[in-house]
Amino acid sequence: MRDLFIEIWESIRRNKVRTSLTGLAVAWGIFMLIVLVGAGNGLLNAFLSDSDSFASNTMMVGGGRTSKAYDGLKQGRRIHVKDGDMDILRRQEFSDRVDLISTSLSKNGYTMTYGRRYFTNVSLNGTYPSDVEMNRVKMEAGRFINQKDITDKRKVIIITHLHAKNFLVGSTDYDRLLGQSVKVGNLSFTIIGVRHGDENRDDRELYVPYTTLKSIFGLSDEVDDITFSFHGLTTQAESDAFEKEVRTAFNAAHRAAPDDNSAVWIWNRFSQNLQMEKAQSILITALWIIGLFTLVSGVVGVSNIMLITVKERTHEFGIRKALGARPGNILKLIVAESVLITAFFGYIGMLLGMIACQILDATVGQSKMEIFGQSVKMLDNPTVGLGTAIGATVVLIVAGTIAGIFPASQAAKVKPIEALRAD
Amino acid sequence: MLIELKGVHKTYDNGQPLHVLKGIDLQIEKGEFVSIMGASGSGKSTLLNILGILDNYDEGEYHLAGKLIKNLSERESATYRNRMIGFVFQSFNLIGFKTAVENVELPLFYQGVNRHRRHEAAMAYLEKMGLTDWASHYPNEMSGGQKQRVAIARALITHPEIILADEPTGALDSKTSVEVMELLTRLNREDGVTIIVVTHESGVANCADKIVHIKDGLIERVEDNRLHHASQFGTDTIMK
């Protein structure tokens, strides 16, 4: 192995300028590949940061309006989802797939006061403990609502870290707020937890136990929506079938036609996620293809240079063969040289590409755009992962081998009689 | 019998067929010092190529050390060349970017001998050639005679059955030519190395004990030259 490297080094050393120029094309190819994939990732990350805020294996069911007459009732009737509808999902037919069930109910337009500090236009969201998983609530301090809060209808509240920071005058020692009370409207609640709020969306939702909210306001059984999580689905078809089953069951409970698609609306986050993943993979594949084609031009260059090198070294290969080199020895020598050149310059390109991604992250990645009143990041973490780096390494080695194989086979074909030809 | 050729024919076909060897019968014993002489176009180079397993032949048989050398694959012929034949070329054919000792090591490299043992063996042969001090020099830093001695060390390092020298003095001045021929003679006398020298110089041929004259693809005659009187010029020196 060491001998092989020495031989290759000797060969490269003699053609420094030529080798570097060729290497530049390879480095550029890989650089483009990394930057393209990195920027693509950044675009997707920014695009998908939204979908990160809930678990993907969930569905949300809400009320709608019937689109056809059924069971003696006319079309256009409003359907309200009730908290009792959660029992539908606890039935035999769903129990093997459905894991967590939660519901939510919200009341808007309150003012929250803590000492002399206050927030206007906050909303109270009555919810269940399982919401912490399904909506991916990130706790910064304290705990989320538990079952005891639900059964005892405790007047407890979860505020966001944005509120907490304000209450603490910029400090992040959120634990100090736990156990303190805040007023929402005329009601007093005890803070039991601080969750991470979404800065981009001006998050003003305060979580309270569902039962508390319902009893305080003397509300009916009607809820905003029911969210549940499930397992065991993999394909789009399975997801669609399951969604249809759920719809049929809800429709039946509300006396709507089984095939009425608007009686209840269903937000199938699983299907949405599948589609997003598909879109994501298409975009990344497209970027890889563009990057690879750029790389191909570099590889052709390497192949070309190797061919010239082989022509120049014909006499030497003749001597080697006369001395007992087998065709395989010569083949290995040239392919290894090609792989080494490609890999070496490829890694330089990869390194520069990753640096470029970091620069992109530090500049464009930090800037935000205003779209419909929301500030949106253009690129979020536009870098490539270890997977891409490994993938690119494999590509480089394969590319180097392909670039070298033709010149190498030419070299291996050199006849030992060439050694006798005086040069 | 170390080398035995029976009715060897060779025809080149570049557009029109050219019958170069027209039935060569030749026998060489182990330890002989033979020269093959002939004018250019006589077929002596082709014969050398066949003896050196560098080229195939069409008809007949070639036995080298008891092995039939015929229709070998590239791998097999490479291995046979490596183990049984040591080449000394007219233009030395040292690899320019390798030092003297690396050049000498090369045949052992293709045998898969490890670096340390290879180096030791190569140094031993360079010492034998009186080139110890030149081991780490590159070919372009050496004189023609030195280069040819490096090449001879390289030919000897695998303990081959035969040394095939193709115009070994062709690129040397007459003084160095004498030295190289003396070296080959000594190797033959003292170490019993079988040497075949292909040349068109009668002075060089005269160093050998047996001279094979080739003309028009056939062996014209085999001359017993143990008394070294074949060339009227070659008694003391080599005419250039």
XYZ file of C-alpha atoms in Angstrom, chain B residues 13 52 56-57 94 103 110 124 145-146 148 153 172 180 209 212:
16
model
C 0.978 -9.132 -40.405
C 12.371 -13.015 -23.581
C 4.409 -14.855 -29.218
C 5.417 -17.130 -32.060
C 15.940 2.623 -15.954
C 15.202 0.589 -9.941
C 6.426 -7.366 -8.549
C 23.883 -6.267 -2.138
C 28.430 2.703 -17.770
C 27.003 3.198 -14.304
C 24.162 -0.155 -17.470
C 22.056 -5.482 -11.044
C 28.247 3.222 -24.573
C 30.432 -3.904 -19.382
C 31.829 -18.679 -26.247
C 24.825 -17.828 -33.461
